[in-house]
Amino acid sequence: MRNLEQITGQRLSHYINGQWHEPSNGEYFDSLDPTNAQPWYKVASGDAQDIEDAVSAARAALKNPQWQRMSQTDRGHMVRRLAQLIDENREMLARIETRDNGKLLRETRAQTTIVPDTFSYFAGAADKLEGTTIPLNKPDMLNYTVREPIGVVGIIVPWNSPLYQLAWTLAPCLAIGNTVVIKPSEHTSASTLALMDLVEQAGFPPGVVNVVTGFGPVAGEALTRHPHIAKIAFTGSSETGKRVAANAASHLAQCNMELGGKSPHCVFDDADLDRAANGVVAGIFAAAGQTCVAGSRIFVQESVYDAFLDKLLTRTRQIKLGDPTEEGVQVGPLAIREQLEKVTRYVEIAKAEGATLLSGGKPPEDPALSEGWYFEPTLFTDVDNSMRIAQEEVFGPVGCVIRFSTEEELTELANATEYGLAAGVWTQSMERGLRFAREVESGIVWVNTYRAASFATPVGGFKNSGYGSHNGLESLREYSRSKSVMLDYSGKAQDPFVIRVKE
Ligand code: TXE
């Protein structure tokens, strides 16, 4: 697999039909390093022609007997081989991602440990996708179902956790026997392209996995509009998700939508406040707040409000910002310039709305960080849940603290959002925790923990956070379809003009 040096300054092409493929328009653009805003490598600017080539290759691969007729067990072995290769190269993949999106090396290392486990998990499931036999009220009639691949799946990935988010779709897709066209984020294509070196080594037939890089409104749009795409798995903003779903609807492609969030993170008066403060810090400041599950609305019960805020503020002020590859650094830069601009804009909006800036709210003063897209961990108080800062996804290190008094009020406030991806609650009362988990409208609920995740845990957003789920055995259903087979073994000629309803 290529390494950091082999990427630096290079032009990276698409990967189509098992070959490195120059962009049809000959155009490349710079991918920038978030620690210094300098160009790192050049990435191919894909267009409709490249998407056409990739989808054609993926369609042909679906019918290639080497893939179509491969036994489920052998397909599982192949996916497991890929898992093994990723595991052997995980340190380099982590370094590539950190260089590309500025996420802490500690975190990309953790993620690239989960990625091979995700592929292994679905490799094991490859030959366990069973159909059913259906008892009918007709004698001499056998009815069974089989689950088969859907077809060509388009996978659109954002920049915050490229391989981790790719794995939860790519692994089940391959285990089931689909073929795919991946469109990584224009900001972070390097790790996905490096992964293709491993896909090749693992022995996947040409065309099973294809990558077209480039901009969303061009390459992404062409992918979602392509009539031969059977399903789109999209991870990104709700706004773009709606557009993608509309495009997919024009040719009746299915969608799996993992979109934005404005997650409530709630602290009751009976919580262990130290643990809760750590959890809340992790929820909003880990990965510089650039996670879809960021616990950006921090609800604190009135009676512990001051005590909790004190702990939260102390921890927030201790956060060490800096180069994401350095030991001891806790928060790196924002991944892209647009995010720095967006976060800055939202801080101004919050101030104008009357929220009180308690901490942060600006780039750090340290001259060593002045070239990168760094932003101080930021807390607002005196926030009302109806303010824009409490309703719109900032996708940065900005938490707003909101008071509540009763459990009923909390549930109402927590659910008063267009989103429904994640929620967290800190309490020592099991009853309270379980009641909250029942009442809150979100795809995942954490009790006395936050950001815990597993490839075995199915998660999917509610409301504007999307639909369909990723991870867990449920994914096998997401990326397969059911076929019903009916067989008459009566040996009798039937009345050709009457449906056999009942004997
Ligand atoms: O996301 P987009 P962006 C949120 C977050 C962030 C905002 C904008 O709030 O500030 O989105 O980020 C591709 N047809 N999240 O602009 O636009 C694009 O190329 C098809 C939350 O990066 O959603 C990229 O590969 N594809 C989120 C992917 O969609 C299109 C993660 C995501 O881009 C397209 C990222 C189009 N018309 C951002 N336009 C999460 N929930 O994890 C863009 N794309």
Coordinates of C-alpha atoms and ligand atoms in Angstrom, one line a residue:
M1 CA 0.0 0.0 0.0
R2 CA 1.2 3.5 -0.7
N3 CA 2.5 5.6 2.1
L4 CA 2.5 9.3 3.0
E5 CA 5.6 10.1 1.0
Q6 CA 4.1 8.4 -2.1
I7 CA 1.0 10.6 -1.8
T8 CA 2.7 13.9 -1.2
G9 CA 2.7 16.1 -4.3
Q10 CA 1.2 13.3 -6.4
R11 CA -1.7 13.2 -8.7
L12 CA -4.2 10.6 -7.5
S13 CA -6.5 9.1 -10.2
H14 CA -9.8 7.3 -10.0
Y15 CA -9.9 3.6 -9.5
I16 CA -12.3 2.0 -12.1
N17 CA -12.5 -1.6 -13.2
G18 CA -9.4 -2.6 -11.3
Q19 CA -7.3 0.1 -13.0
W20 CA -6.0 3.6 -12.1
H21 CA -8.0 5.8 -14.4
E22 CA -7.1 9.4 -15.4
P23 CA -10.1 11.8 -15.2
S24 CA -11.8 12.1 -18.5
N25 CA -11.5 15.9 -18.4
G26 CA -7.9 15.7 -17.4
E27 CA -8.5 17.9 -14.4
Y28 CA -7.1 17.6 -10.9
F29 CA -7.4 19.9 -7.8
D30 CA -5.4 20.4 -4.6
S31 CA -6.3 18.6 -1.4
L32 CA -5.1 20.8 1.5
D33 CA -3.4 19.9 4.8
P34 CA -5.6 21.4 7.6
T35 CA -2.6 22.1 10.0
N36 CA -1.1 24.6 7.6
A37 CA -3.6 25.1 4.7
Q38 CA -0.9 24.0 2.2
P39 CA -1.5 21.7 -0.8
W40 CA -0.7 18.0 0.0
Y41 CA -1.7 16.1 -3.1
K42 CA -3.8 16.5 -6.3
V43 CA -7.1 14.6 -6.7
A44 CA -8.9 13.8 -9.9
S45 CA -11.9 15.9 -10.6
G46 CA -14.5 13.3 -11.6
D47 CA -17.4 14.1 -13.9
A48 CA -20.4 12.4 -15.4
Q49 CA -18.2 10.5 -17.9
D50 CA -16.1 9.0 -15.1
I51 CA -19.2 8.0 -13.2
E52 CA -20.6 6.4 -16.4
D53 CA -17.3 4.4 -16.7
A54 CA -17.4 3.3 -13.1
V55 CA -21.1 2.3 -13.1
S56 CA -20.6 0.3 -16.3
A57 CA -17.7 -1.5 -14.8
A58 CA -19.7 -2.2 -11.6
R59 CA -22.7 -3.5 -13.6
A60 CA -20.5 -5.8 -15.6
A61 CA -18.8 -7.0 -12.4
L62 CA -22.2 -8.0 -11.0
K63 CA -22.6 -10.5 -13.8
N64 CA -19.0 -11.7 -13.8
P65 CA -19.2 -15.4 -12.8
Q66 CA -16.0 -14.9 -10.7
W67 CA -18.1 -12.6 -8.5
Q68 CA -21.7 -13.7 -9.2
R69 CA -21.1 -17.4 -8.9
M70 CA -18.5 -17.2 -6.0
S71 CA -19.9 -19.1 -3.0
Q72 CA -20.9 -17.0 0.0
T73 CA -18.2 -18.7 2.0
D74 CA -15.5 -17.8 -0.5
R75 CA -16.8 -14.2 -0.6
G76 CA -16.5 -14.2 3.1
H77 CA -12.9 -15.3 2.9
M78 CA -12.2 -12.5 0.4
V79 CA -13.7 -9.9 2.6
R80 CA -11.7 -11.4 5.6
R81 CA -8.5 -11.2 3.5
L82 CA -9.2 -7.5 3.0
A83 CA -9.8 -7.1 6.7
Q84 CA -6.4 -8.7 7.3
L85 CA -4.6 -6.4 4.9
I86 CA -6.3 -3.3 6.4
D87 CA -5.1 -4.5 9.8
E88 CA -1.6 -4.9 8.6
N89 CA -1.6 -1.4 7.2
R90 CA -3.7 0.4 9.8
E91 CA -1.0 2.6 11.2
M92 CA -0.3 4.1 7.7
L93 CA -4.0 4.5 7.0
A94 CA -4.4 6.3 10.3
R95 CA -1.5 8.7 9.4
I96 CA -3.0 9.3 5.9
E97 CA -6.4 10.2 7.4
T98 CA -4.9 12.5 10.1
R99 CA -2.9 14.3 7.5
D100 CA -6.0 14.7 5.3
N101 CA -8.6 15.8 7.9
G102 CA -6.6 16.9 11.0
K103 CA -8.3 14.4 13.3
L104 CA -6.1 13.3 16.2
L105 CA -3.8 10.4 15.3
R106 CA -5.0 8.7 18.5
E107 CA -8.5 8.8 17.2
T108 CA -7.7 7.8 13.6
R109 CA -5.7 4.9 15.0
A110 CA -8.7 3.8 17.0
Q111 CA -10.9 4.1 14.0
T112 CA -8.5 2.1 11.7
T113 CA -8.6 -0.6 14.4
I114 CA -12.4 -0.8 14.1
V115 CA -12.3 -0.8 10.3
P116 CA -10.8 -4.3 9.9
D117 CA -13.0 -5.6 12.6
T118 CA -16.0 -4.3 10.7
F119 CA -14.9 -6.1 7.6
S120 CA -14.3 -9.3 9.6
Y121 CA -17.7 -9.0 11.2
F122 CA -19.4 -8.9 7.9
A123 CA -17.1 -11.5 6.4
G124 CA -18.4 -13.9 9.0
A125 CA -22.0 -13.0 8.1
A126 CA -21.5 -13.5 4.3
D127 CA -22.7 -17.1 4.4
K128 CA -25.4 -16.6 7.1
L129 CA -27.9 -14.6 5.2
E130 CA -30.8 -17.0 5.2
G131 CA -34.1 -16.9 3.5
T132 CA -37.3 -18.5 4.8
T133 CA -39.9 -21.1 3.9
I134 CA -43.4 -19.8 4.1
P135 CA -46.3 -22.1 5.2
L136 CA -49.2 -21.6 2.8
N137 CA -52.8 -22.6 2.8
K138 CA -52.2 -24.4 -0.4
P139 CA -51.1 -28.0 -0.5
D140 CA -48.4 -29.1 -2.9
M141 CA -47.0 -25.6 -3.1
L142 CA -43.6 -24.7 -1.9
N143 CA -42.8 -21.1 -1.2
Y144 CA -39.3 -20.0 -0.1
T145 CA -37.4 -16.7 -0.1
V146 CA -33.8 -16.0 -0.9
R147 CA -31.9 -12.8 -0.2
E148 CA -29.8 -11.6 -3.1
P149 CA -27.6 -8.6 -3.7
I150 CA -29.3 -5.3 -4.7
G151 CA -27.0 -4.4 -7.5
V152 CA -24.7 -1.5 -7.9
V153 CA -24.5 0.6 -4.8
G154 CA -23.3 4.2 -4.8
I155 CA -21.5 5.2 -1.6
I156 CA -21.1 8.9 -0.8
V157 CA -18.8 9.6 2.1
P158 CA -18.0 12.8 4.0
W159 CA -14.6 14.1 5.3
N160 CA -14.9 13.6 9.0
S161 CA -14.2 9.9 9.3
P162 CA -13.7 8.7 5.8
L163 CA -12.7 5.0 6.2
Y164 CA -14.7 4.4 9.3
Q165 CA -17.9 5.6 7.6
L166 CA -17.0 3.9 4.3
A167 CA -16.5 0.5 6.1
W168 CA -20.0 0.4 7.5
T169 CA -21.4 0.3 4.0
L170 CA -18.7 -1.3 1.9
A171 CA -18.2 -4.3 4.2
P172 CA -21.9 -5.5 4.1
C173 CA -22.1 -4.6 0.4
L174 CA -19.2 -6.8 -0.5
A175 CA -20.2 -9.6 1.9
I176 CA -23.6 -9.9 0.2
G177 CA -22.2 -9.7 -3.4
N178 CA -23.1 -6.2 -4.5
T179 CA -20.7 -4.0 -6.5
V180 CA -20.0 -0.4 -5.6
V181 CA -19.0 3.0 -6.8
I182 CA -17.6 5.1 -4.0
K183 CA -17.5 8.9 -4.2
P184 CA -15.3 10.1 -1.3
S185 CA -15.4 13.7 0.0
E186 CA -13.4 16.1 -2.2
H187 CA -11.5 17.0 1.0
T188 CA -10.4 13.5 2.0
S189 CA -9.8 11.1 -0.9
A190 CA -6.4 9.7 0.0
S191 CA -7.3 7.0 2.5
T192 CA -10.0 5.6 0.2
L193 CA -7.6 5.5 -2.7
A194 CA -5.0 3.8 -0.6
L195 CA -7.6 1.3 0.4
M196 CA -7.9 0.4 -3.3
D197 CA -4.3 -0.9 -3.2
L198 CA -5.5 -3.4 -0.6
V199 CA -8.8 -4.2 -2.5
E200 CA -6.6 -5.2 -5.4
Q201 CA -4.2 -7.3 -3.2
A202 CA -7.2 -9.0 -1.7
G203 CA -8.1 -10.3 -5.1
F204 CA -11.5 -8.7 -5.8
P205 CA -12.4 -9.1 -9.5
P206 CA -12.2 -5.8 -11.5
G207 CA -15.2 -3.6 -11.2
V208 CA -16.4 -4.9 -7.9
V209 CA -15.1 -1.8 -6.1
N210 CA -14.7 1.5 -8.0
V211 CA -13.8 5.0 -6.8
V212 CA -14.5 8.2 -8.5
T213 CA -13.2 11.3 -6.7
G214 CA -14.3 14.8 -7.2
F215 CA -16.9 17.4 -6.2
G216 CA -20.3 16.7 -4.8
P217 CA -22.3 18.8 -7.2
V218 CA -20.6 17.2 -10.2
A219 CA -19.4 13.6 -9.5
G220 CA -21.8 13.0 -6.6
E221 CA -24.7 14.4 -8.5
A222 CA -24.0 12.2 -11.5
L223 CA -23.8 9.2 -9.3
T224 CA -27.1 9.8 -7.6
R225 CA -28.8 10.4 -11.0
H226 CA -27.4 7.4 -12.7
P227 CA -30.3 5.1 -13.7
H228 CA -28.3 1.9 -13.0
I229 CA -27.6 2.7 -9.4
A230 CA -29.8 0.5 -7.3
K231 CA -29.1 2.1 -3.9
I232 CA -27.4 5.2 -2.6
A233 CA -25.7 5.0 0.8
F234 CA -25.2 8.7 1.8
T235 CA -23.5 10.1 4.8
G236 CA -23.4 13.9 5.1
S237 CA -25.5 16.9 5.7
S238 CA -29.3 16.8 5.8
E239 CA -29.5 19.5 3.1
T240 CA -27.4 17.5 0.6
G241 CA -29.2 14.3 1.8
K242 CA -32.5 15.7 0.6
R243 CA -31.1 16.5 -2.8
V244 CA -29.5 13.1 -3.1
A245 CA -32.8 11.4 -2.1
A246 CA -34.7 13.5 -4.7
N247 CA -32.3 12.5 -7.4
A248 CA -32.5 8.8 -6.4
A249 CA -36.3 9.0 -6.4
S250 CA -36.2 10.1 -10.0
H251 CA -35.1 6.6 -11.0
L252 CA -36.6 4.8 -7.9
A253 CA -33.2 4.0 -6.4
Q254 CA -33.4 3.1 -2.7
C255 CA -31.5 5.3 -0.2
N256 CA -29.8 4.8 3.1
M257 CA -29.3 8.3 4.7
E258 CA -27.0 9.0 7.6
L259 CA -27.4 12.7 8.1
G260 CA -26.8 15.5 10.6
G261 CA -27.7 15.9 14.2
K262 CA -28.2 18.4 17.1
S263 CA -28.0 15.9 19.8
P264 CA -29.2 16.5 23.4
H265 CA -26.7 15.5 26.1
C266 CA -28.5 15.6 29.5
V267 CA -27.3 15.7 33.1
F268 CA -29.7 15.0 35.9
D269 CA -29.1 16.1 39.5
D270 CA -28.4 12.6 40.6
A271 CA -25.6 12.0 38.1
D272 CA -22.0 11.4 39.0
L273 CA -21.0 14.9 37.9
D274 CA -17.3 14.2 37.3
R275 CA -18.1 11.3 34.9
A276 CA -20.8 13.4 33.3
A277 CA -18.5 16.3 32.8
N278 CA -16.0 14.0 31.0
G279 CA -18.8 12.6 28.9
V280 CA -20.1 16.0 27.9
V281 CA -16.5 17.2 27.0
A282 CA -16.1 14.0 24.9
G283 CA -19.5 14.5 23.3
I284 CA -18.9 18.0 22.0
F285 CA -15.1 18.5 21.8
A286 CA -13.8 15.2 20.7
A287 CA -12.9 15.4 17.0
A288 CA -13.3 19.1 17.4
G289 CA -17.1 18.6 17.4
Q290 CA -17.0 17.3 13.8
T291 CA -19.1 14.2 14.4
C292 CA -22.7 13.6 13.4
V293 CA -23.5 12.6 17.0
A294 CA -21.9 15.6 18.6
G295 CA -23.7 16.3 21.9
S296 CA -24.1 20.0 21.1
R297 CA -27.2 20.8 23.3
I298 CA -26.1 20.3 26.9
F299 CA -29.1 20.1 29.2
V300 CA -28.3 20.5 32.9
Q301 CA -30.8 20.1 35.7
E302 CA -31.3 23.4 37.7
S303 CA -30.2 22.1 41.1
V304 CA -26.7 21.0 39.9
Y305 CA -26.4 23.7 37.1
D306 CA -23.7 25.8 38.8
A307 CA -21.7 22.9 40.2
F308 CA -21.8 21.1 36.8
L309 CA -20.9 24.2 34.8
D310 CA -17.9 24.8 37.0
K311 CA -16.6 21.3 36.3
L312 CA -17.4 21.6 32.6
L313 CA -15.7 24.9 32.3
T314 CA -12.6 23.8 34.1
R315 CA -12.2 20.8 31.8
T316 CA -12.9 22.8 28.7
R317 CA -10.2 25.3 29.6
Q318 CA -7.7 22.5 30.1
I319 CA -8.1 21.1 26.6
K320 CA -4.8 21.0 24.7
L321 CA -5.2 22.2 21.1
G322 CA -2.5 21.4 18.6
D323 CA -0.9 19.3 15.9
P324 CA -3.1 16.1 15.8
T325 CA 0.0 13.9 15.5
E326 CA 1.5 15.2 18.7
E327 CA 1.3 13.1 21.9
G328 CA -0.9 14.8 24.5
V329 CA -2.9 17.0 22.1
Q330 CA -6.6 16.6 22.6
V331 CA -8.2 18.7 19.9
G332 CA -6.8 19.2 16.4
P333 CA -7.7 21.7 13.7
L334 CA -11.1 21.7 11.9
A335 CA -10.8 19.6 8.8
I336 CA -11.6 22.2 6.1
R337 CA -11.5 26.0 5.8
E338 CA -15.3 26.1 5.2
Q339 CA -15.8 24.6 8.7
L340 CA -13.7 27.3 10.3
E341 CA -15.8 29.9 8.5
K342 CA -19.0 28.2 9.5
V343 CA -18.1 27.9 13.2
T344 CA -17.0 31.5 13.3
R345 CA -20.3 32.5 11.7
Y346 CA -22.3 30.6 14.3
V347 CA -20.4 32.1 17.2
E348 CA -21.5 35.5 15.9
I349 CA -25.1 34.3 15.4
A350 CA -25.2 33.0 19.0
K351 CA -23.9 36.3 20.4
A352 CA -26.5 38.2 18.3
E353 CA -29.2 36.0 19.6
G354 CA -28.3 36.9 23.2
A355 CA -26.4 33.8 24.3
T356 CA -23.5 34.4 26.7
L357 CA -20.0 33.3 25.5
L358 CA -18.4 31.5 28.4
S359 CA -15.3 30.1 26.8
G360 CA -13.5 30.1 23.5
G361 CA -15.3 31.6 20.6
K362 CA -12.2 32.3 18.5
P363 CA -9.1 30.7 16.9
P364 CA -6.3 30.2 19.5
E365 CA -3.7 32.9 20.0
D366 CA -0.7 30.5 19.9
P367 CA 1.3 31.7 16.9
A368 CA 2.4 28.0 16.2
L369 CA -1.3 27.3 15.3
S370 CA -2.0 30.4 13.3
E371 CA -1.6 28.8 9.8
G372 CA -4.0 25.9 10.5
W373 CA -7.8 25.9 10.9
Y374 CA -7.9 25.7 14.7
F375 CA -10.7 26.9 16.9
E376 CA -10.9 27.0 20.7
P377 CA -13.4 24.8 22.4
T378 CA -16.4 27.0 22.9
L379 CA -19.3 27.1 25.4
F380 CA -22.4 29.2 25.4
T381 CA -24.8 29.7 28.3
D382 CA -28.1 31.5 28.6
V383 CA -29.2 29.6 25.5
D384 CA -32.8 29.0 24.7
N385 CA -33.6 25.8 22.9
S386 CA -35.3 27.8 20.1
M387 CA -32.2 29.8 19.2
R388 CA -30.5 29.0 15.9
I389 CA -27.3 28.0 17.9
A390 CA -29.5 25.3 19.6
Q391 CA -31.3 24.2 16.5
E392 CA -28.8 24.2 13.6
E393 CA -25.9 21.8 13.1
V394 CA -22.6 23.7 13.6
F395 CA -20.4 20.7 13.2
G396 CA -17.6 22.2 15.3
P397 CA -16.5 22.6 18.9
V398 CA -19.4 24.7 20.1
G399 CA -21.6 23.5 22.9
C400 CA -24.7 25.3 24.3
V401 CA -25.7 24.8 27.9
I402 CA -29.5 24.9 28.6
R403 CA -31.2 24.6 32.0
F404 CA -34.1 22.3 32.7
S405 CA -36.1 21.6 35.9
T406 CA -38.2 18.4 35.4
E407 CA -37.9 15.2 33.6
E408 CA -41.0 16.0 31.5
E409 CA -39.6 19.4 30.5
L410 CA -36.3 17.8 29.5
T411 CA -38.0 15.2 27.3
E412 CA -39.9 17.9 25.6
L413 CA -36.9 20.1 25.0
A414 CA -34.7 17.2 23.9
N415 CA -37.2 16.3 21.3
A416 CA -37.8 19.9 20.1
T417 CA -35.4 19.6 17.2
E418 CA -35.7 18.6 13.5
Y419 CA -33.0 16.0 14.1
G420 CA -33.0 12.6 15.9
L421 CA -29.7 10.9 15.6
A422 CA -28.2 10.5 19.1
A423 CA -28.9 11.4 22.7
G424 CA -27.1 11.0 26.0
V425 CA -28.2 11.0 29.6
W426 CA -26.3 11.0 32.9
T427 CA -28.2 9.7 36.0
Q428 CA -27.8 7.1 38.7
S429 CA -31.4 6.2 38.5
M430 CA -32.0 3.2 36.2
E431 CA -35.6 4.1 36.0
R432 CA -34.9 7.6 34.8
G433 CA -32.3 6.5 32.3
L434 CA -34.6 3.9 30.8
R435 CA -37.6 6.3 30.8
F436 CA -35.5 8.9 28.9
A437 CA -34.3 6.2 26.5
R438 CA -37.9 5.3 25.8
E439 CA -39.1 8.9 25.3
V440 CA -36.3 10.5 23.3
E441 CA -36.6 10.5 19.6
S442 CA -33.2 9.4 18.4
G443 CA -31.6 6.5 16.7
I444 CA -29.1 5.8 19.5
V445 CA -29.3 6.7 23.2
W446 CA -26.4 6.5 25.6
V447 CA -26.9 6.2 29.3
N448 CA -23.9 7.1 31.4
T449 CA -21.6 7.0 28.4
Y450 CA -21.4 8.9 25.1
R451 CA -20.0 8.2 21.6
A452 CA -19.7 4.5 22.3
A453 CA -20.0 2.6 19.0
S454 CA -19.6 -0.8 17.6
F455 CA -19.7 -2.4 14.1
A456 CA -22.3 -4.8 15.7
T457 CA -24.6 -2.0 16.9
P458 CA -27.3 -0.9 14.4
V459 CA -27.8 2.8 14.3
G460 CA -29.9 5.0 12.1
G461 CA -31.3 8.5 12.3
F462 CA -34.9 9.6 13.0
K463 CA -36.5 12.7 11.5
N464 CA -34.1 14.9 9.5
S465 CA -31.2 12.7 10.6
G466 CA -32.1 10.2 8.0
Y467 CA -33.4 6.7 7.6
G468 CA -32.1 3.2 7.2
S469 CA -29.4 2.0 9.6
H470 CA -25.7 1.1 9.4
N471 CA -23.7 -1.5 11.3
G472 CA -25.1 -4.7 12.9
L473 CA -26.8 -7.5 11.2
E474 CA -29.6 -5.1 10.1
S475 CA -27.2 -3.9 7.4
L476 CA -27.4 -7.3 5.7
R477 CA -31.1 -6.5 5.0
E478 CA -30.2 -2.9 3.9
Y479 CA -28.0 -4.1 1.1
S480 CA -29.9 -7.2 0.0
R481 CA -33.3 -7.8 -1.4
S482 CA -35.8 -10.6 -0.9
K483 CA -37.0 -12.8 -3.7
S484 CA -40.0 -15.1 -3.3
V485 CA -40.1 -18.4 -5.2
M486 CA -43.3 -20.5 -5.5
L487 CA -43.2 -24.0 -6.8
D488 CA -46.3 -26.2 -7.5
Y489 CA -45.5 -29.9 -7.1
S490 CA -49.1 -31.1 -7.3
G491 CA -48.6 -32.4 -10.9
K492 CA -52.2 -31.4 -11.7
A493 CA -53.4 -29.0 -14.4
Q494 CA -55.1 -26.0 -12.9
D495 CA -58.0 -23.9 -14.1
P496 CA -56.0 -21.4 -16.2
F497 CA -58.5 -18.6 -15.5
V498 CA -58.7 -18.7 -11.7
I499 CA -55.9 -17.9 -9.2
R500 CA -55.4 -20.7 -6.7
V501 CA -56.6 -19.0 -3.6
K502 CA -57.4 -22.0 -1.3
E503 CA -57.8 -25.7 -1.7
Ligands
TXE1 O1 -21.3 18.1 3.5 P1 -22.1 17.5 2.3 P2 -20.1 19.2 3.5 C1 -22.7 18.5 7.8 C2 -22.0 19.5 8.7 C3 -21.2 20.4 7.7 C4 -22.1 20.4 6.5 C5 -21.4 20.7 5.2 O2 -22.9 20.3 9.3 O3 -20.9 21.7 8.2 O4 -22.6 19.1 6.5 O5 -20.3 19.8 5.0 C6 -21.1 14.9 -1.4 N1 -24.9 15.2 -4.8 N2 -22.0 17.3 7.7 O6 -20.3 20.2 2.5 O7 -22.4 18.5 1.3 C7 -19.8 15.6 -1.0 O8 -18.9 15.6 -2.1 C8 -24.2 14.1 -4.4 C9 -22.5 16.3 8.6 O9 -18.9 18.4 3.4 O10 -23.2 16.8 2.9 C10 -19.3 14.7 0.1 O11 -18.7 13.5 -0.5 N3 -23.2 14.2 -3.4 C11 -22.0 14.9 8.3 C12 -20.6 14.3 0.8 O12 -21.6 14.5 -0.2 C13 -22.9 15.4 -3.0 C14 -20.7 14.8 7.7 C15 -20.9 15.1 2.0 O13 -21.0 16.5 1.7 C16 -23.6 16.6 -3.4 C17 -20.3 15.9 6.9 C18 -24.6 16.4 -4.4 N4 -25.4 17.4 -4.9 C19 -20.9 17.1 6.9 N5 -23.1 17.7 -2.8 C20 -22.4 13.8 9.2 N6 -23.6 13.7 9.6 O14 -21.5 13.0 9.6 C21 -22.2 17.2 -1.9 N7 -22.0 15.8 -2.1

